[in-house]
Coordinates of C-alpha atoms in Angstrom, one line a residue:
X24 CA 0.0 0.0 0.0
X25 CA 1.2 3.5 -0.8
X26 CA 1.7 5.8 2.2
X27 CA 2.9 9.4 2.3
X28 CA 4.8 10.2 5.5
X29 CA 5.1 13.9 6.4
X30 CA 7.4 14.5 9.4
X31 CA 10.6 12.5 9.9
X32 CA 11.4 13.2 13.5
X33 CA 12.5 10.2 15.5
X34 CA 9.0 8.7 15.8
X35 CA 8.1 9.5 12.2
X36 CA 11.3 8.0 11.0
X37 CA 10.7 4.8 13.1
X38 CA 7.2 4.5 11.8
X39 CA 8.5 4.8 8.2
X40 CA 10.9 2.0 8.9
X41 CA 8.2 -0.2 10.3
X42 CA 5.9 0.5 7.4
X43 CA 8.7 -0.4 4.9
X44 CA 9.5 -3.6 6.8
X45 CA 5.8 -4.4 6.5
X46 CA 6.0 -4.3 2.7
X47 CA 4.4 -0.9 2.1
X48 CA 5.7 1.8 -0.3
X49 CA 6.4 5.0 1.6
X50 CA 7.0 8.4 0.1
X51 CA 8.7 10.6 2.8
X52 CA 8.8 14.4 3.1
X53 CA 10.3 16.6 5.8
X54 CA 11.6 20.1 6.0
X55 CA 15.0 18.6 6.7
X56 CA 16.6 17.3 3.5
X57 CA 19.0 15.2 5.7
X58 CA 16.0 13.5 7.2
X59 CA 14.6 12.7 3.8
X60 CA 17.9 11.4 2.7
X61 CA 18.1 9.1 5.7
X62 CA 14.6 7.8 4.8
X63 CA 15.6 7.2 1.2
X64 CA 18.7 5.3 2.4
X65 CA 16.3 3.1 4.4
X66 CA 14.2 2.3 1.4
X67 CA 11.6 5.0 1.2
X68 CA 11.0 7.2 -1.8
X69 CA 11.9 10.8 -1.1
X70 CA 10.0 14.0 -1.9
X71 CA 11.4 17.5 -2.0
X72 CA 8.0 19.1 -1.4
X73 CA 4.5 18.3 -0.3
X74 CA 3.3 18.6 -3.9
X75 CA 5.9 16.1 -5.0
X76 CA 4.9 13.7 -2.3
X77 CA 1.2 13.9 -3.4
X78 CA 2.2 13.4 -7.0
X79 CA 4.2 10.3 -6.2
X80 CA 1.3 8.5 -4.5
X81 CA -1.2 6.2 -6.2
X82 CA -4.9 7.2 -5.7
X83 CA -6.7 7.0 -3.5
X84 CA -3.9 8.5 -1.5
X85 CA -3.2 8.1 2.2
X86 CA -0.9 10.7 3.9
X87 CA 0.2 10.2 7.5
X88 CA 1.1 13.5 9.2
X89 CA 3.6 13.2 12.1
X90 CA 4.4 16.8 13.0
X91 CA 4.0 18.8 16.2
X92 CA 0.5 19.7 17.3
X93 CA -0.8 23.2 16.8
X94 CA 0.3 25.4 14.0
X95 CA 2.6 22.9 12.2
X96 CA -0.3 20.3 12.0
X97 CA -2.8 23.0 11.1
X98 CA -0.7 24.4 8.2
X99 CA 0.1 20.9 6.9
X100 CA -3.5 19.8 6.9
X101 CA -4.5 23.0 5.2
X102 CA -1.9 22.5 2.5
X103 CA -3.0 18.9 2.0
X104 CA -6.5 20.1 1.6
X105 CA -5.4 22.1 -1.4
X106 CA -3.1 19.4 -2.8
X107 CA -5.1 16.2 -2.4
X108 CA -8.2 15.0 -4.4
X109 CA -11.6 13.6 -3.5
X110 CA -11.3 10.1 -2.1
X111 CA -7.9 10.7 -0.5
X112 CA -7.3 10.5 3.2
X113 CA -5.2 12.4 5.8
X114 CA -4.1 10.6 9.0
X115 CA -2.9 12.8 11.9
X116 CA -0.8 10.6 14.2
X117 CA 0.4 13.5 16.4
X118 CA -0.9 14.7 19.7
X119 CA -3.5 17.1 18.4
X120 CA -6.4 18.4 20.5
X121 CA -9.4 16.3 19.7
X122 CA -11.5 19.5 19.1
X123 CA -9.0 20.6 16.4
X124 CA -9.3 17.1 14.8
X125 CA -13.1 17.4 14.7
X126 CA -12.7 20.8 13.0
X127 CA -10.1 19.6 10.5
X128 CA -12.3 16.6 9.6
X129 CA -15.1 18.9 8.8
X130 CA -12.8 21.1 6.7
X131 CA -11.5 18.3 4.7
X132 CA -14.9 16.7 4.3
X133 CA -16.0 19.8 2.4
X134 CA -13.3 18.9 -0.1
X135 CA -14.2 15.2 -0.3
X136 CA -11.1 14.3 1.6
X137 CA -11.3 11.9 4.6
X138 CA -9.6 12.7 8.0
X139 CA -8.5 10.1 10.4
X140 CA -7.1 10.9 13.9
X141 CA -4.8 8.2 15.1
X142 CA -3.8 8.7 18.7
X143 CA -0.3 7.1 18.8
X144 CA 1.5 5.7 21.8
X145 CA 4.8 3.8 21.9
X146 CA 7.4 6.5 21.8
X147 CA 10.9 5.5 20.7
X148 CA 10.1 1.8 21.4
X149 CA 7.4 1.6 18.7
X150 CA 9.8 0.4 16.0
X151 CA 10.6 -2.7 18.0
X152 CA 7.4 -3.2 20.1
X153 CA 4.8 -1.7 17.8
X154 CA 2.6 1.3 18.4
X155 CA -0.7 1.5 20.3
X156 CA -3.1 3.2 17.9
X157 CA -6.5 4.8 18.9
X158 CA -8.2 5.5 15.7
X159 CA -11.0 7.9 15.0
X160 CA -12.9 8.5 11.7
X161 CA -15.4 7.0 9.4
X162 CA -15.5 3.2 9.6
X163 CA -15.3 2.7 5.8
X164 CA -12.2 4.9 5.6
X165 CA -10.5 3.2 8.6
X166 CA -11.3 -0.2 7.1
X167 CA -9.6 0.9 3.8
X168 CA -6.5 2.0 5.8
X169 CA -6.5 -1.1 8.0
X170 CA -3.2 -2.5 6.5
X171 CA -1.4 0.6 7.7
X172 CA -2.7 0.3 11.3
X173 CA -2.1 -3.5 11.3
X174 CA 1.5 -3.0 10.3
X175 CA 2.3 -0.3 12.9
X176 CA 0.5 -2.0 15.8
X177 CA 2.2 -4.7 17.9
X178 CA 0.1 -7.3 16.0
X179 CA -2.6 -7.3 13.4
X180 CA -5.3 -8.0 16.0
X181 CA -3.8 -6.3 19.1
X182 CA -2.8 -2.8 20.2
X183 CA -5.1 -0.8 17.8
X184 CA -8.7 -0.2 17.2
X185 CA -11.3 2.1 15.6
X186 CA -12.7 3.8 18.7
X187 CA -15.3 6.2 17.2
X188 CA -15.9 9.1 14.8
X189 CA -13.4 11.9 14.0
X190 CA -11.9 13.3 17.1
X191 CA -12.4 10.1 19.2
X192 CA -8.9 8.8 18.5
X193 CA -7.2 11.9 19.9
X194 CA -9.7 12.1 22.7
X195 CA -8.8 8.6 23.9
X196 CA -5.1 9.4 23.5
X197 CA -5.6 12.5 25.6
X198 CA -7.1 10.5 28.4
X199 CA -4.4 7.9 28.0
X200 CA -1.7 10.5 28.6
X201 CA -3.6 11.9 31.6
X202 CA -3.6 8.4 33.1
X203 CA 0.1 8.1 32.3
X204 CA 0.8 11.3 34.2
X205 CA -0.8 9.8 37.3
X206 CA 1.0 6.5 37.0
X207 CA 4.4 8.2 36.6
X208 CA 3.8 10.5 39.6
X209 CA 2.8 7.5 41.8
X210 CA 6.0 5.7 40.9
X211 CA 8.2 8.8 41.4
X212 CA 6.7 9.6 44.8
X213 CA 7.0 6.0 46.0
X214 CA 10.6 5.7 45.0
X215 CA 11.3 9.0 46.8
X216 CA 9.8 7.6 50.0
X217 CA 12.1 4.6 49.6
X218 CA 15.1 6.8 48.9
X219 CA 14.4 9.0 52.0
X220 CA 14.4 6.0 54.4
X221 CA 18.1 6.3 54.9
X222 CA 18.5 4.0 57.9
X223 CA 17.5 1.0 55.7
X224 CA 20.0 1.9 53.0
X225 CA 17.5 0.7 50.4
X226 CA 18.8 0.1 46.8
X227 CA 15.9 1.6 44.8
X228 CA 17.2 0.0 41.6
X229 CA 17.0 -3.4 43.2
X230 CA 13.5 -2.7 44.5
X231 CA 12.4 -1.7 41.0
X232 CA 13.8 -5.0 39.7
X233 CA 12.0 -7.0 42.3
X234 CA 8.7 -5.4 41.5
X235 CA 9.0 -6.2 37.8
X236 CA 8.0 -9.8 38.4
X237 CA 4.9 -11.0 40.2
X238 CA 4.0 -7.6 41.8
X239 CA 0.6 -6.0 41.2
X240 CA 2.4 -2.8 40.3
X241 CA 4.5 -4.3 37.5
X242 CA 4.2 -2.6 34.2
X243 CA 6.2 -1.6 31.1
X244 CA 6.6 1.9 32.7
X245 CA 8.1 0.2 35.8
X246 CA 10.5 -1.8 33.5
X247 CA 11.7 1.5 32.0
X248 CA 12.0 3.0 35.5
X249 CA 14.1 0.1 36.6
X250 CA 16.4 0.6 33.6
X251 CA 16.8 4.3 34.4
X252 CA 17.6 3.5 38.0
X253 CA 20.0 0.8 37.1
X254 CA 22.0 3.1 34.9
X255 CA 21.9 6.1 37.2
X256 CA 20.5 5.3 40.7
X257 CA 21.3 8.8 42.1
X258 CA 19.9 10.4 39.0
X259 CA 23.1 12.5 38.8
X260 CA 23.1 15.2 36.2
X261 CA 19.3 15.3 35.8
X262 CA 17.6 18.5 36.6
X263 CA 14.3 18.1 38.5
X264 CA 12.4 19.9 35.8
X265 CA 9.5 18.0 34.2
X266 CA 7.8 19.1 31.0
X267 CA 4.2 18.4 30.0
X268 CA 3.0 17.9 26.4
X269 CA -0.3 19.6 27.0
X270 CA -2.5 16.5 27.0
X271 CA -2.5 16.3 30.8
X272 CA -3.9 19.9 30.9
X273 CA -6.5 19.0 28.3
X274 CA -7.6 15.9 30.2
X275 CA -8.0 17.9 33.4
X276 CA -10.0 20.6 31.6
X277 CA -12.2 17.9 30.0
X278 CA -12.8 16.3 33.4
X279 CA -13.9 19.6 34.8
X280 CA -16.3 20.2 31.8
X281 CA -17.8 16.7 32.4
X282 CA -18.0 17.0 36.1
X283 CA -15.7 14.1 36.6
X284 CA -13.5 14.3 39.7
X285 CA -9.9 13.5 38.6
X286 CA -7.7 14.4 41.6
X287 CA -4.8 12.1 40.8
X288 CA -4.4 13.3 37.2
X289 CA -4.9 16.9 38.3
X290 CA -2.3 16.7 41.1
X291 CA 0.2 15.0 38.8
X292 CA -0.1 17.9 36.4
X293 CA 0.4 20.4 39.3
X294 CA 3.4 18.4 40.4
X295 CA 5.0 18.9 37.0
X296 CA 4.3 22.6 37.1
X297 CA 5.8 22.7 40.6
X298 CA 8.9 20.9 39.4
X299 CA 10.0 23.9 37.4
X300 CA 10.8 25.9 40.5
X301 CA 12.0 23.4 43.1
X302 CA 14.5 20.5 43.6
X303 CA 13.2 17.0 43.9
X304 CA 14.5 13.4 43.5
X305 CA 11.0 12.4 42.3
X306 CA 11.0 15.0 39.6
X307 CA 14.4 13.9 38.4
X308 CA 13.0 10.3 38.2
X309 CA 10.0 11.6 36.2
X310 CA 12.4 13.3 33.7
X311 CA 14.4 10.0 33.5
X312 CA 11.3 8.0 32.8
X313 CA 10.2 10.3 30.0
X314 CA 13.6 9.9 28.5
X315 CA 13.4 6.2 28.7
X316 CA 10.0 5.7 27.0
X317 CA 9.8 8.6 24.7
X318 CA 13.4 9.8 24.1
X319 CA 12.3 13.2 25.6
X320 CA 15.2 15.5 26.3
X321 CA 16.6 15.7 29.8
X322 CA 17.5 19.2 31.1
X323 CA 20.9 19.0 32.7
X324 CA 21.7 20.5 36.1
X325 CA 23.6 23.7 36.1

């Protein structure tokens, strides 16, 4: 199946590789010519412009957009609306606000172009493990694009699904990230309690390893935490400054609009905001976890 890939950051590049390994033909475009060259070296066809990418795809076209949320996604979708034809489809795999996705779906529908929002989780590990995909859009369109999702997912019948109409995919991913905030905060706080019990001289890296097997708190996130602590148990050189992608904020705002009490997610967001002005071992561990699962940058201590 022909697939256009716009955005060759680390995640977009890994998705391109996985699609190529699945037997798809990928036409890749990025503002960075070096990124395009790397994709071509890996087996993709390269495009020097969005128009060239569209022209190189067989109709009906499918174009996956993997660029930052906000203005970059907005301008890309608008440009595709002018370049594509009736029957083509745009897939937004980024972390867009679901309300923007609903609006973009309506905009493209007016041109006869389908819009699919694919909430994507898996970070830098997706190439090896597969991506969790929460897909929103018209059922007939999602069914046509099924080979793409089956290739990117951990298995054809696992780790992905059509969750509802346009906007539903990014809504589910938003809540997924809100839950992730709470889980990460619980791990970070628990390990700081262990670390502070100095008379016991606890090896927190050892404890993390113990909990990985048999424990009710075992998870992939704990696996990654264990790896981070094994490599750097004192978290030396990591500033206690934790970023947020925005989806935690959206989840809290949505919970308020729906009259849903979400204290854990809300407090985990507040903890990230607080991290930007204080020193905390827990915040250092949160930053280390984000680096482990998503390759997110770590701010170095001054």
